[in-house]
mmCIF file of C-alpha atoms in Angstrom:
data_model
loop_
_atom_site.group_PDB
_atom_site.id
_atom_site.type_symbol
_atom_site.label_atom_id
_atom_site.label_comp_id
_atom_site.label_asym_id
_atom_site.label_seq_id
_atom_site.Cartn_x
_atom_site.Cartn_y
_atom_site.Cartn_z
ATOM 1 C CA MET V 1273 -79.860 2.108 -35.300
ATOM 2 C CA ALA V 1274 -78.205 5.496 -35.621
ATOM 3 C CA SER V 1275 -76.259 4.870 -32.426
ATOM 4 C CA ALA V 1276 -75.061 1.506 -33.710
ATOM 5 C CA LYS V 1277 -73.959 3.067 -36.986
ATOM 6 C CA ASN V 1278 -72.048 5.750 -35.101
ATOM 7 C CA GLN V 1279 -70.256 3.069 -33.085
ATOM 8 C CA ASN V 1280 -69.225 1.311 -36.298
ATOM 9 C CA SER V 1281 -68.282 4.473 -38.189
ATOM 10 C CA PRO V 1282 -64.670 5.064 -39.320
ATOM 11 C CA ALA V 1283 -64.334 7.917 -36.828
ATOM 12 C CA ALA V 1284 -65.343 5.677 -33.949
ATOM 13 C CA ALA V 1285 -62.886 3.033 -35.091
ATOM 14 C CA ARG V 1286 -60.132 5.617 -35.227
ATOM 15 C CA ARG V 1287 -60.991 6.788 -31.712
ATOM 16 C CA ALA V 1288 -60.967 3.209 -30.480
ATOM 17 C CA LYS V 1289 -57.554 2.599 -32.050
ATOM 18 C CA LEU V 1290 -56.277 5.846 -30.565
ATOM 19 C CA ASP V 1291 -57.593 4.942 -27.135
ATOM 20 C CA GLU V 1292 -55.986 1.509 -27.411
ATOM 21 C CA ALA V 1293 -52.676 3.051 -28.488
ATOM 22 C CA ARG V 1294 -52.817 5.454 -25.537
ATOM 23 C CA ARG V 1295 -53.597 2.582 -23.194
ATOM 24 C CA LYS V 1296 -50.606 0.622 -24.498
ATOM 25 C CA GLU V 1297 -48.374 3.711 -24.222
ATOM 26 C CA ARG V 1298 -49.423 4.240 -20.599
ATOM 27 C CA ALA V 1299 -48.714 0.578 -19.920
ATOM 28 C CA ARG V 1300 -45.249 0.915 -21.499
ATOM 29 C CA GLU V 1301 -44.560 4.028 -19.419
ATOM 30 C CA ARG V 1302 -45.578 2.197 -16.248
ATOM 31 C CA ARG V 1303 -43.310 -0.738 -17.123
ATOM 32 C CA SER V 1304 -40.473 1.662 -17.925
ATOM 33 C CA ARG V 1305 -40.883 3.438 -14.574
ATOM 34 C CA ILE V 1306 -40.946 0.117 -12.739
ATOM 35 C CA ILE V 1307 -37.792 -1.044 -14.522
ATOM 36 C CA THR V 1308 -36.040 2.287 -13.860
ATOM 37 C CA ILE V 1309 -36.984 2.291 -10.180
ATOM 38 C CA THR V 1310 -35.986 -1.351 -9.799
ATOM 39 C CA ALA V 1311 -32.622 -0.709 -11.463
ATOM 40 C CA ALA V 1312 -32.035 2.332 -9.275
ATOM 41 C CA VAL V 1313 -32.829 0.316 -6.157
ATOM 42 C CA VAL V 1314 -30.417 -2.414 -7.278
ATOM 43 C CA VAL V 1315 -27.670 0.133 -7.985
ATOM 44 C CA VAL V 1316 -28.156 1.893 -4.653
ATOM 45 C CA ALA V 1317 -28.212 -1.424 -2.828
ATOM 46 C CA GLY V 1318 -25.018 -2.418 -4.627
ATOM 47 C CA LEU V 1319 -23.340 0.865 -3.727
ATOM 48 C CA VAL V 1320 -24.396 0.524 -0.114
ATOM 49 C CA ALA V 1321 -23.194 -3.057 0.028
ATOM 50 C CA GLY V 1322 -19.961 -2.203 -1.798
ATOM 51 C CA GLY V 1323 -19.366 0.822 0.378
ATOM 52 C CA GLY V 1324 -19.991 -1.271 3.455
ATOM 53 C CA TYR V 1325 -17.548 -3.883 2.210
ATOM 54 C CA LEU V 1326 -14.885 -1.262 1.462
ATOM 55 C CA MET V 1327 -15.376 0.358 4.849
ATOM 56 C CA SER V 1328 -15.180 -3.036 6.509
ATOM 57 C CA ALA V 1329 -12.039 -3.932 4.540
ATOM 58 C CA ALA V 1330 -10.437 -0.584 5.401
ATOM 59 C CA ASP V 1331 -11.343 -1.050 9.055
ATOM 60 C CA ASP V 1332 -9.849 -4.556 9.033
ATOM 61 C CA LYS V 1333 -6.631 -3.212 7.466
ATOM 62 C CA ASP V 1334 -6.397 -0.434 10.066
ATOM 63 C CA LYS V 1335 -6.784 -2.990 12.831
ATOM 64 C CA ALA V 1336 -4.158 -5.261 11.262
ATOM 65 C CA ASP V 1337 -1.726 -2.348 10.871
ATOM 66 C CA GLU V 1338 -2.288 -1.267 14.454
ATOM 67 C CA GLN V 1339 -1.623 -4.808 15.663
ATOM 68 C CA ALA V 1340 1.561 -4.947 13.559
ATOM 69 C CA ARG V 1341 2.769 -1.660 15.035
ATOM 70 C CA THR V 1342 2.050 -2.594 18.640
ATOM 71 C CA SER V 1343 3.186 -6.232 18.562
ATOM 72 C CA PRO V 1344 6.867 -7.192 18.863
ATOM 73 C CA VAL V 1345 8.567 -8.551 15.757
ATOM 74 C CA THR V 1346 9.555 -12.111 16.556
ATOM 75 C CA GLY V 1347 13.298 -12.693 16.311
ATOM 76 C CA GLU V 1348 14.386 -9.092 15.853
ATOM 77 C CA LYS V 1349 17.477 -7.656 17.544
ATOM 78 C CA SER V 1350 17.465 -4.243 19.194
ATOM 79 C CA TRP V 1351 20.109 -1.687 20.153
ATOM 80 C CA ASP V 1352 19.578 1.317 22.406
ATOM 81 C CA ASP V 1353 21.507 4.529 23.112
ATOM 82 C CA LEU V 1354 22.977 4.790 19.617
ATOM 83 C CA THR V 1355 25.066 7.871 18.918
ATOM 84 C CA GLN V 1356 23.928 10.303 16.226
ATOM 85 C CA ASP V 1357 26.921 12.501 15.444
ATOM 86 C CA HIS V 1358 27.725 13.593 11.896
ATOM 87 C CA VAL V 1359 31.199 12.518 10.796
ATOM 88 C CA GLU V 1360 33.104 12.721 7.533
ATOM 89 C CA THR V 1361 35.233 9.616 8.190
ATOM 90 C CA PRO V 1362 34.389 5.897 7.884
ATOM 91 C CA VAL V 1363 32.675 4.409 10.937
ATOM 92 C CA ASP V 1364 33.448 0.999 12.461
ATOM 93 C CA TYR V 1365 29.975 -0.234 13.331
ATOM 94 C CA PRO V 1366 29.444 -3.057 15.848
ATOM 95 C CA MET V 1367 26.756 -4.685 13.705
ATOM 96 C CA ASN V 1368 26.532 -5.420 9.981
ATOM 97 C CA PRO V 1369 24.572 -3.916 8.358
ATOM 98 C CA PRO V 1370 24.616 -1.042 10.846
ATOM 99 C CA VAL V 1371 21.374 0.062 12.456
ATOM 100 C CA GLY V 1372 22.523 3.347 13.933
ATOM 101 C CA GLY V 1373 25.402 5.309 15.323
ATOM 102 C CA ASN V 1374 27.507 8.131 13.953
ATOM 103 C CA HIS V 1375 26.968 8.705 10.261
ATOM 104 C CA ASN V 1376 27.680 10.853 7.252
ATOM 105 C CA PRO V 1377 26.040 14.307 7.228
ATOM 106 C CA VAL V 1378 24.211 13.406 3.990
ATOM 107 C CA TRP V 1379 21.634 10.627 3.857
ATOM 108 C CA MET V 1380 21.276 8.022 1.146
ATOM 109 C CA ASN V 1381 18.176 8.620 -0.944
ATOM 110 C CA CYS V 1382 15.511 6.353 0.516
ATOM 111 C CA ASP V 1383 12.387 7.339 -1.354
ATOM 112 C CA ALA V 1384 11.627 3.785 -2.548
ATOM 113 C CA ASP V 1385 15.180 3.502 -3.920
ATOM 114 C CA VAL V 1386 16.546 0.114 -5.014
ATOM 115 C CA TYR V 1387 20.336 0.027 -5.463
ATOM 116 C CA THR V 1388 21.950 -2.871 -7.289
ATOM 117 C CA GLU V 1389 25.441 -2.041 -6.039
ATOM 118 C CA ALA V 1390 26.812 -1.549 -2.528
ATOM 119 C CA ILE V 1391 26.174 1.859 -0.961
ATOM 120 C CA PRO V 1392 28.133 3.717 1.752
ATOM 121 C CA LYS V 1393 26.935 2.451 5.115
ATOM 122 C CA GLU V 1394 27.495 5.835 6.753
ATOM 123 C CA ASN V 1395 24.971 7.406 4.377
ATOM 124 C CA ALA V 1396 22.513 4.546 4.786
ATOM 125 C CA VAL V 1397 22.568 4.935 8.569
ATOM 126 C CA HIS V 1398 21.569 8.570 8.113
ATOM 127 C CA SER V 1399 18.561 7.286 6.138
ATOM 128 C CA LEU V 1400 17.621 5.063 9.075
ATOM 129 C CA GLU V 1401 17.757 8.122 11.309
ATOM 130 C CA HIS V 1402 15.085 9.642 9.053
ATOM 131 C CA GLY V 1403 12.806 6.620 9.551
ATOM 132 C CA ALA V 1404 13.730 4.442 6.570
ATOM 133 C CA VAL V 1405 13.771 0.649 6.434
ATOM 134 C CA TRP V 1406 16.893 -0.729 4.749
ATOM 135 C CA VAL V 1407 16.611 -4.125 3.031
ATOM 136 C CA THR V 1408 19.938 -5.848 2.350
ATOM 137 C CA TYR V 1409 21.046 -9.140 0.821
ATOM 138 C CA ASN V 1410 24.177 -11.065 -0.110
ATOM 139 C CA ASP V 1411 24.997 -13.438 -2.963
ATOM 140 C CA LYS V 1412 23.351 -16.369 -1.152
ATOM 141 C CA ALA V 1413 19.909 -14.765 -1.422
ATOM 142 C CA LYS V 1414 17.512 -16.333 -3.921
ATOM 143 C CA ASP V 1415 16.749 -14.281 -7.017
ATOM 144 C CA ALA V 1416 12.997 -14.618 -6.416
ATOM 145 C CA ASP V 1417 13.350 -13.186 -2.905
ATOM 146 C CA VAL V 1418 15.509 -10.307 -4.101
ATOM 147 C CA LYS V 1419 12.973 -9.528 -6.830
ATOM 148 C CA ALA V 1420 10.001 -9.648 -4.455
ATOM 149 C CA LEU V 1421 11.702 -7.448 -1.869
ATOM 150 C CA SER V 1422 12.849 -4.954 -4.501
ATOM 151 C CA GLU V 1423 9.243 -4.676 -5.697
ATOM 152 C CA ARG V 1424 8.077 -3.962 -2.144
ATOM 153 C CA VAL V 1425 10.777 -1.339 -1.621
ATOM 154 C CA SER V 1426 10.080 0.321 -4.976
ATOM 155 C CA LYS V 1427 6.494 0.926 -3.819
ATOM 156 C CA THR V 1428 7.376 2.143 -0.316
ATOM 157 C CA PRO V 1429 8.595 5.681 0.422
ATOM 158 C CA TYR V 1430 11.108 5.779 3.282
ATOM 159 C CA SER V 1431 12.729 2.534 2.282
ATOM 160 C CA LEU V 1432 15.835 1.500 0.368
ATOM 161 C CA MET V 1433 17.527 -1.715 -0.700
ATOM 162 C CA SER V 1434 21.090 -2.660 -1.578
ATOM 163 C CA PRO V 1435 23.495 -5.623 -1.523
ATOM 164 C CA VAL V 1436 25.827 -6.036 1.462
ATOM 165 C CA ALA V 1437 28.256 -8.756 0.473
ATOM 166 C CA ASP V 1438 29.722 -9.376 3.925
ATOM 167 C CA GLN V 1439 26.525 -9.623 5.965
ATOM 168 C CA LYS V 1440 26.117 -12.961 7.708
ATOM 169 C CA ASP V 1441 22.602 -13.835 6.454
ATOM 170 C CA PRO V 1442 21.165 -13.782 2.917
ATOM 171 C CA LEU V 1443 18.222 -11.462 3.712
ATOM 172 C CA MET V 1444 18.163 -8.802 6.417
ATOM 173 C CA LEU V 1445 15.951 -5.840 7.275
ATOM 174 C CA SER V 1446 17.197 -2.899 9.318
ATOM 175 C CA ALA V 1447 15.659 0.189 10.890
ATOM 176 C CA TRP V 1448 17.142 2.576 13.451
ATOM 177 C CA GLY V 1449 18.064 0.345 16.389
ATOM 178 C CA LYS V 1450 16.265 -2.696 14.903
ATOM 179 C CA GLN V 1451 17.323 -5.622 12.728
ATOM 180 C CA LEU V 1452 15.661 -8.793 11.470
ATOM 181 C CA THR V 1453 16.882 -11.805 9.507
ATOM 182 C CA VAL V 1454 14.326 -13.603 7.333
ATOM 183 C CA LYS V 1455 14.637 -16.725 5.203
ATOM 184 C CA SER V 1456 12.334 -15.570 2.416
ATOM 185 C CA ALA V 1457 10.439 -12.567 1.114
ATOM 186 C CA THR V 1458 7.165 -14.322 1.963
ATOM 187 C CA ASP V 1459 7.922 -14.325 5.695
ATOM 188 C CA ALA V 1460 4.990 -12.523 7.367
ATOM 189 C CA ARG V 1461 7.461 -10.580 9.511
ATOM 190 C CA VAL V 1462 8.630 -8.660 6.428
ATOM 191 C CA ALA V 1463 5.280 -6.882 6.126
ATOM 192 C CA GLN V 1464 5.163 -6.322 9.879
ATOM 193 C CA PHE V 1465 8.682 -4.869 9.913
ATOM 194 C CA PHE V 1466 7.733 -2.375 7.197
ATOM 195 C CA THR V 1467 4.453 -1.451 8.887
ATOM 196 C CA LYS V 1468 6.076 -1.046 12.273
ATOM 197 C CA TYR V 1469 9.289 0.755 11.346
ATOM 198 C CA VAL V 1470 8.759 2.827 8.185
ATOM 199 C CA GLN V 1471 8.579 6.239 9.909
ATOM 200 C CA GLY V 1472 7.908 4.255 13.074
ATOM 201 C CA ALA V 1473 8.171 5.190 16.724
ATOM 202 C CA GLN V 1474 11.894 4.326 16.728
ATOM 203 C CA THR V 1475 12.664 7.128 14.244
ATOM 204 C CA PRO V 1476 14.978 9.775 15.750
ATOM 205 C CA GLU V 1477 14.034 12.391 13.132
ATOM 206 C CA PRO V 1478 10.500 11.651 11.905
ATOM 207 C CA GLY V 1479 9.457 13.548 8.816
ATOM 208 C CA ALA V 1480 13.024 14.309 7.716
ATOM 209 C CA ALA V 1481 13.638 14.027 3.969
ATOM 210 C CA CYS V 1482 14.380 10.797 2.148
ATOM 211 C CA SER V 1483 15.178 12.517 -1.144
ATOM 212 C CA GLY V 1484 17.733 15.158 -2.045
ATOM 213 C CA GLY V 1485 20.605 13.167 -0.555
ATOM 214 C CA VAL V 1486 23.139 10.823 -2.118
ATOM 215 C CA ALA V 1487 21.922 8.927 -5.189
ATOM 216 C CA LYS V 1488 24.243 6.238 -6.501
#
């Protein structure tokens, strides 16, 4: 009887409640650890998957860029053996816009520069010598195309853009010794031309400055 009384005493009840509380606390701690570990596994798995995706995307872009650089640009015109003398006088170029030849001693700034007025061709040719791509347009070009191309140029070092009123086609892209006519800014060859010729293999003076020259 004494043992039964002890089991039903207030002290025993308190111990039982305490033991139950401890049991529940241990259960909560176990659940918390499981949730934490599960969340960590999910996060790590997400990072691994995301990192793998980013690496895959970067690898795909590198492959696409390499293909753009090594593949010919459909429809482009090329000129070889262009002279590179510095002259202070106007130059009569055989193509318009010019893609090379004698030019002014000072280059046109081509560090993602968009000009809304005509620029001296002799200075622009010097920019091409430094590896710039020159986007030009006349008054027949659509406003949407001009806007889209200006946005591309404004984000691309070693490029410049300006109107050339007397060029034969509305939209033209030029690099040293290279020229391409496109009908719209969405033409896939625009991206290829930039990838291939911005500081491309055709550049006579790779790494030369595109800032610190003439700014109109």
